Short mmCIF file of C-alpha atoms and ligand atoms in Angstrom, two decimals:
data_model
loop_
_atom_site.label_atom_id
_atom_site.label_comp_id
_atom_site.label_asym_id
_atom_site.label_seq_id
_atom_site.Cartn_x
_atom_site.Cartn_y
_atom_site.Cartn_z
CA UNK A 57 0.00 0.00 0.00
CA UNK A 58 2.74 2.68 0.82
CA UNK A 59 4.06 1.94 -2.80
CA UNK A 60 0.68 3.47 -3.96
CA UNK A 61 0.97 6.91 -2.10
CA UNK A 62 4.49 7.04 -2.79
CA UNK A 63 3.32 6.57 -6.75
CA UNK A 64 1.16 8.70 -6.94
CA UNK A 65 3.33 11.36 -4.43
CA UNK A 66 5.44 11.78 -7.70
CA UNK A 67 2.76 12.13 -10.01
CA UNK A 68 1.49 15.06 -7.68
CA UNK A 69 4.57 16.58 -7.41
CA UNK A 70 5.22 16.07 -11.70
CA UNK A 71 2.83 18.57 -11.61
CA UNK A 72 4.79 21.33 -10.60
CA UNK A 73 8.67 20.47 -10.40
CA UNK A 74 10.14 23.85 -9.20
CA UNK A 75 7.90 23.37 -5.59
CA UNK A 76 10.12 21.01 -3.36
CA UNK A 77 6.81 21.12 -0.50
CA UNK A 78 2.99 21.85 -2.38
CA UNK A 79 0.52 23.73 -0.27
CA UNK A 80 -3.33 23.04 -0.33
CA UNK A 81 -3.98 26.28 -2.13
CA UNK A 82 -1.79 29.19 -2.59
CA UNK A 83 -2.47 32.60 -4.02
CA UNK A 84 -0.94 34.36 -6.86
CA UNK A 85 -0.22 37.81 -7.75
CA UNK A 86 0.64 37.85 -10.82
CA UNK A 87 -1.61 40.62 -12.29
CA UNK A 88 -2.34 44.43 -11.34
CA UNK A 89 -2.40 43.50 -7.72
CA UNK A 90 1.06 45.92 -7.11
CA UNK A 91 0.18 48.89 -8.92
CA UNK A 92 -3.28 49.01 -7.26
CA UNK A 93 -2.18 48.39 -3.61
CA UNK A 94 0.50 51.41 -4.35
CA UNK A 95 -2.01 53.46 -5.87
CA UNK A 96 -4.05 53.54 -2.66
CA UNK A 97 -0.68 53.77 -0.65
CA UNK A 98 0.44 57.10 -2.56
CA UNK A 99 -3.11 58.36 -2.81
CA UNK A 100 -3.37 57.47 1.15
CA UNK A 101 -6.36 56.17 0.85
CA UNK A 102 -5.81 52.57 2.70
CA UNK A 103 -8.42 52.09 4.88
CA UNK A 104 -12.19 52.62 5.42
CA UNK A 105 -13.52 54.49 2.17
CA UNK A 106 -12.03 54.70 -1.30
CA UNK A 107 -12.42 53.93 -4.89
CA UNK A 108 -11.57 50.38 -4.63
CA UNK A 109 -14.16 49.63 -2.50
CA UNK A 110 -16.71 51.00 -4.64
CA UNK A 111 -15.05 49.20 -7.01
CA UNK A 112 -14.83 46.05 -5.71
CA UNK A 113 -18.47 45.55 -5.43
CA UNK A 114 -19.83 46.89 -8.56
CA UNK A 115 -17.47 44.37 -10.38
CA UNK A 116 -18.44 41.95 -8.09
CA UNK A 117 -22.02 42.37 -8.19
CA UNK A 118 -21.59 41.94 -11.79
CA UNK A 119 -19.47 38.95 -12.28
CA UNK A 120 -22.10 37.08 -9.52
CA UNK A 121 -24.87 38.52 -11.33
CA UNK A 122 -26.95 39.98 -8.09
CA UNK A 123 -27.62 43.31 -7.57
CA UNK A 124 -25.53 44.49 -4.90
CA UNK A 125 -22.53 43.52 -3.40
CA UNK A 126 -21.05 45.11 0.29
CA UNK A 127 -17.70 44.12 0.68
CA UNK A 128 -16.13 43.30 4.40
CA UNK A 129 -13.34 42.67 6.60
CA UNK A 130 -14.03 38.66 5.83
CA UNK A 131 -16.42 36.12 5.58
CA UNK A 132 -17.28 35.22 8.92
CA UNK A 133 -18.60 38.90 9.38
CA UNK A 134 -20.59 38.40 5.92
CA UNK A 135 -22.42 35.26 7.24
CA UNK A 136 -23.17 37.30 10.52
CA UNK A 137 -24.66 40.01 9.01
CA UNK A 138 -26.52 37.97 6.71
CA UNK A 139 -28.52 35.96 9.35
CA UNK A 140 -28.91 39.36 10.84
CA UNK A 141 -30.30 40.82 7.70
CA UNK A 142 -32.67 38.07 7.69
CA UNK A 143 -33.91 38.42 11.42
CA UNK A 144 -31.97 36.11 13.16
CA UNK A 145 -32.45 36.36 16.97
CA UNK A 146 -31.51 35.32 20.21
CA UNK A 147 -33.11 32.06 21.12
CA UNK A 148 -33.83 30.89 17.16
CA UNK A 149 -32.64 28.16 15.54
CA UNK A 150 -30.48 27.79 12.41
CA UNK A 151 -30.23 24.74 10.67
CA UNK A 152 -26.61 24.22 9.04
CA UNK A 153 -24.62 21.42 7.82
CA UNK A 154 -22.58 20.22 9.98
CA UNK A 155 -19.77 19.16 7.17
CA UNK A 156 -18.61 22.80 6.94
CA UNK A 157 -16.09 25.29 8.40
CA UNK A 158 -16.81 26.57 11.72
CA UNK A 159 -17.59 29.72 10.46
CA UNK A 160 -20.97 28.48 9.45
CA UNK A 161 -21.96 27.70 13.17
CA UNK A 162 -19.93 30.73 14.73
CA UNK A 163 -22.17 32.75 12.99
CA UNK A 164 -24.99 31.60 14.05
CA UNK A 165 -23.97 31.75 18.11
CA UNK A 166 -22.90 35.72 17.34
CA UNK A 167 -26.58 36.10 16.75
CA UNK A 168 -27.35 34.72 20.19
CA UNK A 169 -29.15 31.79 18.31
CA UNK A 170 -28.23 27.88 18.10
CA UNK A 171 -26.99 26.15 15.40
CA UNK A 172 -29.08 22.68 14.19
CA UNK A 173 -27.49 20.35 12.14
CA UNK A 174 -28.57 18.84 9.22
CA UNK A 175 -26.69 16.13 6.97
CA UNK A 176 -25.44 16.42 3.32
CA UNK A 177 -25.41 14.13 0.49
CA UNK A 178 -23.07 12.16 -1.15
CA UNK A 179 -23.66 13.90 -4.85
CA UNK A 180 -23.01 17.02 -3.70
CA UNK A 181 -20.83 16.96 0.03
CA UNK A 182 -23.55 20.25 0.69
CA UNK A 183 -26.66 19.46 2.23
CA UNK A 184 -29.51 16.83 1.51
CA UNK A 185 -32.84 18.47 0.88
CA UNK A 186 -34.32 15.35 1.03
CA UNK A 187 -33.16 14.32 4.43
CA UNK A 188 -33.56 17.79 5.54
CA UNK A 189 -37.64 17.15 4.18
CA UNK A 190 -37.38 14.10 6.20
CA UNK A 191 -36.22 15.47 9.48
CA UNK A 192 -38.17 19.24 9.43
CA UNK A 193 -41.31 16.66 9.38
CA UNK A 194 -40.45 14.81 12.30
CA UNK A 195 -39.26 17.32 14.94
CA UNK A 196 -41.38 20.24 13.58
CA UNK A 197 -44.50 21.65 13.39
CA UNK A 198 -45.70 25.27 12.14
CA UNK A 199 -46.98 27.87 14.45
CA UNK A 200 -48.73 30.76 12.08
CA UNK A 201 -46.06 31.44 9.68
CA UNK A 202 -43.32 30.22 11.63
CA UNK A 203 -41.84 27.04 12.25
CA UNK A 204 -41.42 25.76 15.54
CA UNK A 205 -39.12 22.60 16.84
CA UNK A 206 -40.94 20.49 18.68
CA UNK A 207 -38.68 19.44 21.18
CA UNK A 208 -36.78 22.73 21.82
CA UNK A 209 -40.22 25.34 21.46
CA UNK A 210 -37.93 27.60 19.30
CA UNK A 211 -38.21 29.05 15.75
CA UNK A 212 -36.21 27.46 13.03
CA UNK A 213 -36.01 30.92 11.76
CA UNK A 214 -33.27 30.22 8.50
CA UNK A 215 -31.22 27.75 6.68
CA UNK A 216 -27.49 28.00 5.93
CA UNK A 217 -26.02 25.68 3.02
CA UNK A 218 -22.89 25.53 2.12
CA UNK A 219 -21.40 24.92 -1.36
CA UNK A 220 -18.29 22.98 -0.67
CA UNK A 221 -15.58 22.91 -2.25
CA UNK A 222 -17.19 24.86 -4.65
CA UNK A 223 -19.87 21.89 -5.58
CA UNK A 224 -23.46 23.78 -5.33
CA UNK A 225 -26.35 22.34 -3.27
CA UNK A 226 -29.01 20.85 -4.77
CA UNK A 227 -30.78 24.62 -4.69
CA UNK A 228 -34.34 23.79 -6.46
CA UNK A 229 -35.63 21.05 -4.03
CA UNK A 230 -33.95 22.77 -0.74
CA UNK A 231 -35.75 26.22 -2.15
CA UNK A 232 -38.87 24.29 -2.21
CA UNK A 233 -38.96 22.64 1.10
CA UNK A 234 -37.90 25.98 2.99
CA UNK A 235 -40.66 27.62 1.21
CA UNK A 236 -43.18 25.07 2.60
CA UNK A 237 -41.76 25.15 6.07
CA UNK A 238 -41.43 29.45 5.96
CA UNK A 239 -37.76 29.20 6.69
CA UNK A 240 -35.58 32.03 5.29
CA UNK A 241 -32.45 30.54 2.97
CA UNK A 242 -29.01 32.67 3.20
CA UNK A 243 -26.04 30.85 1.04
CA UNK A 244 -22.56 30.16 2.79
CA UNK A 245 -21.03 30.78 -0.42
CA UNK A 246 -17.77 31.41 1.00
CA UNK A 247 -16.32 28.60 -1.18
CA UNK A 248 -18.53 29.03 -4.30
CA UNK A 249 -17.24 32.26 -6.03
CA UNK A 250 -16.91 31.05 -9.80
CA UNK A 251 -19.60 28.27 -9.38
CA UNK A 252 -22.95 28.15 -11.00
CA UNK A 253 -26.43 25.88 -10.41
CA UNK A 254 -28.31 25.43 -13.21
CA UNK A 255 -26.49 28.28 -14.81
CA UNK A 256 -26.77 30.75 -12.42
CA UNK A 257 -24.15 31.59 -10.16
CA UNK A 258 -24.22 30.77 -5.93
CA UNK A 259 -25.36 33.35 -4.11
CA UNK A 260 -28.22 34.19 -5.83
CA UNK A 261 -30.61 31.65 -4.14
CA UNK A 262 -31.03 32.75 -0.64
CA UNK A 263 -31.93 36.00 0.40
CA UNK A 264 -28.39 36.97 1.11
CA UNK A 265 -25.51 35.30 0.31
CA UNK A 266 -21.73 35.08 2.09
CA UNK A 267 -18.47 35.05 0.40
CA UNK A 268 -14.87 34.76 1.59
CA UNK A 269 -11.38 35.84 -0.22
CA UNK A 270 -9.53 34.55 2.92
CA UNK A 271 -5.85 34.09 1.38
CA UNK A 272 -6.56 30.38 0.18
CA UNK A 273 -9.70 31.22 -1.49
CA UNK A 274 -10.35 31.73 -5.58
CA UNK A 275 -9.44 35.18 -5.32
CA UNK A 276 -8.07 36.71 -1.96
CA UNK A 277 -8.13 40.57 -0.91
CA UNK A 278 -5.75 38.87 2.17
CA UNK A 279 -9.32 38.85 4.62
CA UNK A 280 -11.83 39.60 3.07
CA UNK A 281 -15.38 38.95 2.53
CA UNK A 282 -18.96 40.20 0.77
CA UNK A 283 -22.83 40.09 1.26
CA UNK A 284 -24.72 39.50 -1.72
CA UNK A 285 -28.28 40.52 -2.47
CA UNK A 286 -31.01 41.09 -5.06
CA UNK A 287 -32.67 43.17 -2.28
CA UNK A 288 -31.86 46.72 -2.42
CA UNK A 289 -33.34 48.01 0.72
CA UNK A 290 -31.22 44.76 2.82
CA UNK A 291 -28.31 45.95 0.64
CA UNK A 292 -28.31 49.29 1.94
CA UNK A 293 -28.63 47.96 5.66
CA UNK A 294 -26.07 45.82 5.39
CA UNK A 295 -23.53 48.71 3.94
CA UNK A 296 -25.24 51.00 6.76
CA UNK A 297 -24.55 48.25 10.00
CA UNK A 298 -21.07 47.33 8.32
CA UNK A 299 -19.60 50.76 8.56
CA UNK A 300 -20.89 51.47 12.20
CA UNK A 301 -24.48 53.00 10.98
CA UNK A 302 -23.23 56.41 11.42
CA UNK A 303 -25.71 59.07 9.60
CA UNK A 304 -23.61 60.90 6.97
CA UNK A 305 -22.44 63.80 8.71
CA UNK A 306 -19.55 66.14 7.56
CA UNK A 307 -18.02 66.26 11.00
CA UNK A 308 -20.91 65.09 13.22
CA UNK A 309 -21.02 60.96 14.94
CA UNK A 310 -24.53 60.18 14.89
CA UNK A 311 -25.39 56.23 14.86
CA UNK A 312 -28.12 55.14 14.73
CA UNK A 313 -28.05 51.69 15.55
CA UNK A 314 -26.18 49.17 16.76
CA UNK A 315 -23.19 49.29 14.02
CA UNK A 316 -20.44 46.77 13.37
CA UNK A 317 -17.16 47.95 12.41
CA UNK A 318 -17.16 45.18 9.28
CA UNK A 319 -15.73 47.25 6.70
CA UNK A 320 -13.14 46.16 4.11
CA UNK A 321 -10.52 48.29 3.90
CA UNK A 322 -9.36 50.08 0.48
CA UNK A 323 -5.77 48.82 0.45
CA UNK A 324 -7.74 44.70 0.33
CA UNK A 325 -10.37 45.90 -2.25
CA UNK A 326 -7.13 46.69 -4.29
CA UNK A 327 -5.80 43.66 -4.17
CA UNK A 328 -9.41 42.06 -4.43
CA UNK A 329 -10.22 44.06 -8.26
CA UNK A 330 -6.60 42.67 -9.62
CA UNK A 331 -7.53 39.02 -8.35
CA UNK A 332 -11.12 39.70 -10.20
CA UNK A 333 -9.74 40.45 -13.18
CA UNK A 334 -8.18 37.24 -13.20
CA UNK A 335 -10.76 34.93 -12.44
CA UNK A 336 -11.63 32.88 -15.59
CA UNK A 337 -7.66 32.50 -15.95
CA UNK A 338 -7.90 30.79 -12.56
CA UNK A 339 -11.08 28.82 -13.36
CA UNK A 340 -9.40 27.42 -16.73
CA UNK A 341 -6.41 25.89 -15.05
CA UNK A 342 -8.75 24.48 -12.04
CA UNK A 343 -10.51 22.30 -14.46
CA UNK A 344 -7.59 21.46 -16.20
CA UNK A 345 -5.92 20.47 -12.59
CA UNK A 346 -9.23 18.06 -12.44
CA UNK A 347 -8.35 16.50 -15.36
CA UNK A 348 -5.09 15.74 -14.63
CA UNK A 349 -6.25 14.55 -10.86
CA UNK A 350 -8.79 12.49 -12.87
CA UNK A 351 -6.09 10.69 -15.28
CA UNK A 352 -3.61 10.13 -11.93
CA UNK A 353 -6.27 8.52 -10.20
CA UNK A 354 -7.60 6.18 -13.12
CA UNK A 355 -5.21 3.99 -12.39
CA UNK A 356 -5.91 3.22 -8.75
CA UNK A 357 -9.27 1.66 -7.26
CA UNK A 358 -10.38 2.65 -4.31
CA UNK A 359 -9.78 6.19 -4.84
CA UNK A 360 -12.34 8.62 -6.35
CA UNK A 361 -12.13 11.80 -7.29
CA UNK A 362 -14.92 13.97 -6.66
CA UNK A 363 -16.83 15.81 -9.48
CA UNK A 364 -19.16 18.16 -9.94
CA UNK A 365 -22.89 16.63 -11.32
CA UNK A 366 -25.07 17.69 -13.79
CA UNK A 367 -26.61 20.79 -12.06
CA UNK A 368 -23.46 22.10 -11.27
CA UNK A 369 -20.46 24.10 -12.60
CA UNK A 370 -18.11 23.91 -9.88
CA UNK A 371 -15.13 26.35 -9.57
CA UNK A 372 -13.30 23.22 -8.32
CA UNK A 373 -11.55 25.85 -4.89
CA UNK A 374 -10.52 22.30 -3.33
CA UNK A 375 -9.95 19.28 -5.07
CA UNK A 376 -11.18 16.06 -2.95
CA UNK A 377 -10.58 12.50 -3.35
CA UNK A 378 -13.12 9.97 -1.73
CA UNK A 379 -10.96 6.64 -0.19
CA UNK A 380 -12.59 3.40 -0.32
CA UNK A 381 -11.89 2.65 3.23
CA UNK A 382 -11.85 -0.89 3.46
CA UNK A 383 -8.86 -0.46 1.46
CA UNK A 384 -6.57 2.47 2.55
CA UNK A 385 -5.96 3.79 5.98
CA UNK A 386 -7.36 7.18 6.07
CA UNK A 387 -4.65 8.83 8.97
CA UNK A 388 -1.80 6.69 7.21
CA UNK A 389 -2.59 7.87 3.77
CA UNK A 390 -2.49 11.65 5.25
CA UNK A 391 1.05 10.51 6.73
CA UNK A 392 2.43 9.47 3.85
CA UNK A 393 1.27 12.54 1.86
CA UNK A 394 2.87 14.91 4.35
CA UNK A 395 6.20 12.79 4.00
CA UNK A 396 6.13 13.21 0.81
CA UNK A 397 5.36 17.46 1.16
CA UNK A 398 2.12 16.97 0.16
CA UNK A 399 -0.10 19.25 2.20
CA UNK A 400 -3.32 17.34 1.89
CA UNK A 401 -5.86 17.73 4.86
CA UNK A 402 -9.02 15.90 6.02
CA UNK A 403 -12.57 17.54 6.08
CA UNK A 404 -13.40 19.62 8.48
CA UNK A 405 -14.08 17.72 11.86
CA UNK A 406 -18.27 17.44 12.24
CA UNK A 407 -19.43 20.12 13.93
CA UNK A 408 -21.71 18.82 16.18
CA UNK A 409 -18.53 16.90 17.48
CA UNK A 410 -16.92 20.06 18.33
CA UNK A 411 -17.50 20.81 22.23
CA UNK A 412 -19.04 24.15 21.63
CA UNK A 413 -21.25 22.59 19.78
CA UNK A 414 -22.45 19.42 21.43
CA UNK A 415 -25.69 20.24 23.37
CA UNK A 416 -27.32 21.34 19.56
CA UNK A 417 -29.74 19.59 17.96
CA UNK A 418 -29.12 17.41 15.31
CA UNK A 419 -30.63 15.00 12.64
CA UNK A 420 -29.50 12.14 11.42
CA UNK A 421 -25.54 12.77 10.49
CA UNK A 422 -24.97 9.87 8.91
CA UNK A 423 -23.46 10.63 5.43
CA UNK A 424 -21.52 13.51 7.59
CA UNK A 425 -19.63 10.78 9.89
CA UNK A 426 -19.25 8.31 7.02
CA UNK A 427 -17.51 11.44 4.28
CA UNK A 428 -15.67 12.78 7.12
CA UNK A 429 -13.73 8.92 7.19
CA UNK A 430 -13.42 9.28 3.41
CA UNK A 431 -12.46 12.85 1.96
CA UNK A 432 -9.41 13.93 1.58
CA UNK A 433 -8.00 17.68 -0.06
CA UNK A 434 -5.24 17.47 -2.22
CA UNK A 435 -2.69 20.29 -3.54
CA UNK A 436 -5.12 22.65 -5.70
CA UNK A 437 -3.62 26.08 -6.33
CA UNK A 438 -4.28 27.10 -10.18
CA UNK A 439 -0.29 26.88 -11.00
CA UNK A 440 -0.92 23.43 -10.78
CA UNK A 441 -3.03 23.29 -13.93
CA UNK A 442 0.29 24.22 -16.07
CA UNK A 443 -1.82 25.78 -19.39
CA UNK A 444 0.17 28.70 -20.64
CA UNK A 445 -1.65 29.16 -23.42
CA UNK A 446 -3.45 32.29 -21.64
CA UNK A 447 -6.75 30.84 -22.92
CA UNK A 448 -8.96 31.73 -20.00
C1 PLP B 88 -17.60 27.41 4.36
C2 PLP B 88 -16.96 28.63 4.92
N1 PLP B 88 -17.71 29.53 5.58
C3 PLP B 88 -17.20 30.65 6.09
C4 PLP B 88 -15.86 30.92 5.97
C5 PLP B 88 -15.34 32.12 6.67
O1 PLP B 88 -14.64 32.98 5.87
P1 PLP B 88 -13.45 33.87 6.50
O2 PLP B 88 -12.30 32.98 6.77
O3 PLP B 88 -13.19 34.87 5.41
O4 PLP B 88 -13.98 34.52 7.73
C6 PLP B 88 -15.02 30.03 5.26
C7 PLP B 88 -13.60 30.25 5.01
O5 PLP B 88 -12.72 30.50 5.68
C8 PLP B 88 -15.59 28.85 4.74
O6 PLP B 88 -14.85 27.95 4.09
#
């Protein structure tokens, strides 16, 4: 068995000779990224206001296709203000995978609700809207518009899913069951920048949508993050609570609510428009990387890649293999990888296994505990795609 992982070590590493150690996902800065970031630093505009910012979400709002887009200081504070947007309180429920980056959950908590966790599927490693069906009819029941958990008393007041990896949910059935039970949707989309359903891109499902350019994201602003939303008058909220909800005022500090000082700063919207720019070139030589992931791993059973399905244009942010585990040791194979300077990593550990997290209530996790002894992340920074033919 070690022969294997030592095989296909060098076929990893073939794909990028000059790299003695490969990272799980490195950024690049090979465009305007410079001459922006020193435009703001001899203009001095570097940190709350300036024309990048502006910037930065018009170009964003039009590559996602929504109709506004408030940039922030990352994506944790998107997803919070999100849930707020939507009228998430203290003492609600959220139900949220729990196959997903703490951030998901956090979120939830800053509201001074509870996060519930629901399973995900095998097609797409985001949640099952089947099993979510399933479980909403057993522990729920609907109390006027809202709907209540039977064994807790409290509102499920929203639903979080999470495109992982980049791999969309299954948005048409999961739409339909939230609009049965009345439960707002808002899209972890942290993951999903470059990545369509059906044709149209993530984040434009939910009422508001969270996205992350955290330094090993598709594009990084070096923290960063945005709320997206076809609803203008939540849009203008959310840029009024992200940058403190002070009344504009020449010289005067008037706030009017409870602000949050969430604002990205110029200087990372800089860096943020040159990593736009290059998007598609970064999307090409992710689905080239698949391809050559798919051709390494022809040759070995047991070991499956994981692809996007029909529904789904993936941006491919992580590449994941699946391991057949009756064949390959899943902390041995990791081992071996690091060895051999591969930084490959598990899945995220559950969250409902997490201690903060252990009094929540849960569904059936099944699928969750059975991918979480199955899926691993190998190298998948766009370098490793190797096209220079500039075709993006
Ligand atoms: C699924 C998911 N949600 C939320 C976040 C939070 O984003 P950030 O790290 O920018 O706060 C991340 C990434 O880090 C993520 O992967």
């Amino acid at each position: 068995m070690d022969n294997v992982w030592k095989d296909i070590a060098r076929k990893i590493h073939k794909l990028h000779q000059q790299k003695e150690i490969l990272p799980l996902h490195e950024p690049s800065f090979i465009g305007n990224e410079k001459a922006y970031v020193m435009d703001c630093i001899e203009a001095g505009w570097v940190s709350s206001v300036g024309k990048y910012v502006d910037r930065f979400e018009e170009k964003l709002a039009e590559y996602t296709g929504v109709e506004r887009a408030i940039a922030v200081m990352n994506g944790t504070a998107a997803l919070h203000v999100a849930l707020k947007l939507v009228g998430v309180k203290p003492a609600d429920e959220v139900l949220v995978p729990s196959l997903t980056f703490v951030a998901t959950a956090n979120a939830v908590t800053y509201c001074g609700a509870e996060p519930h966790f629901v399973d995900v599927s095998r097609e797409t490693l985001g949640m099952d809207p089947y099993k979510l069906d399933a479980h909403l009819q057993e522990i729920s029941f609907m109390k006027g518009q809202n709907c209540v958990n039977k064994v807790t008393g409290n509102i499920i007041r929203a639903v979080v899913p999470m495109h992982t990896f980049g791999h969309s949910v299954d948005m048409d059935p999961l739409i339909d069951v939230c609009s049965r039970y009345n439960i707002t949707v808002v899209e972890d989309a942290a993951e999903s920048l470059g990545s369509f359903y059906k044709g149209k891109h993530t984040g434009n499902f939910g009422k508001v949508a969270a996205l992350s350019f955290n330094g090993n994201k598709i594009i990084t602003t070096g923290g960063g993050g945005a709320i997206l939303t076809n609803d203008y008058d939540l849009a203008d909220y959310a840029k009024h609570i992200t940058t403190t909800a002070k009344l504009p005022h020449a010289w005067d500090y008037v706030h009017d609510d409870i602000g949050y000082n969430y604002r990205m700063p110029n200087i990372n919207a800089a860096l943020g428009c040159a990593q736009l720019e290059q998007i598609d070139e970064y999307l090409h030589q992710k689905r080239i990387l698949t391809k050559k992931y798919e051709q390494i791993f022809r040759e070995y059973p047991g070991i499956k890649l994981f692809k996007e399905n029909n529904d789904s244009h993936s941006n491919y942010w992580l590449q994941a293999i699946l391991l057949d585990q009756e064949r390959y040791d899943f902390s041995k194979v990791l081992k071996e990888l690091h060895e051999e300077k591969i930084m490959a990593r598990p899945i995220w550990k559950p969250l409902h296994l997490l201690q903060p997290f252990a009094d929540c209530q849960k569904s059936d996790l099944s699928i969750t505990i059975q991918l979480q002894k199955e899926i691993i992340n190998l190298p998948s920074s766009p370098y490793l795609g190797g096209d220079n033919s500039g075709q993006a």
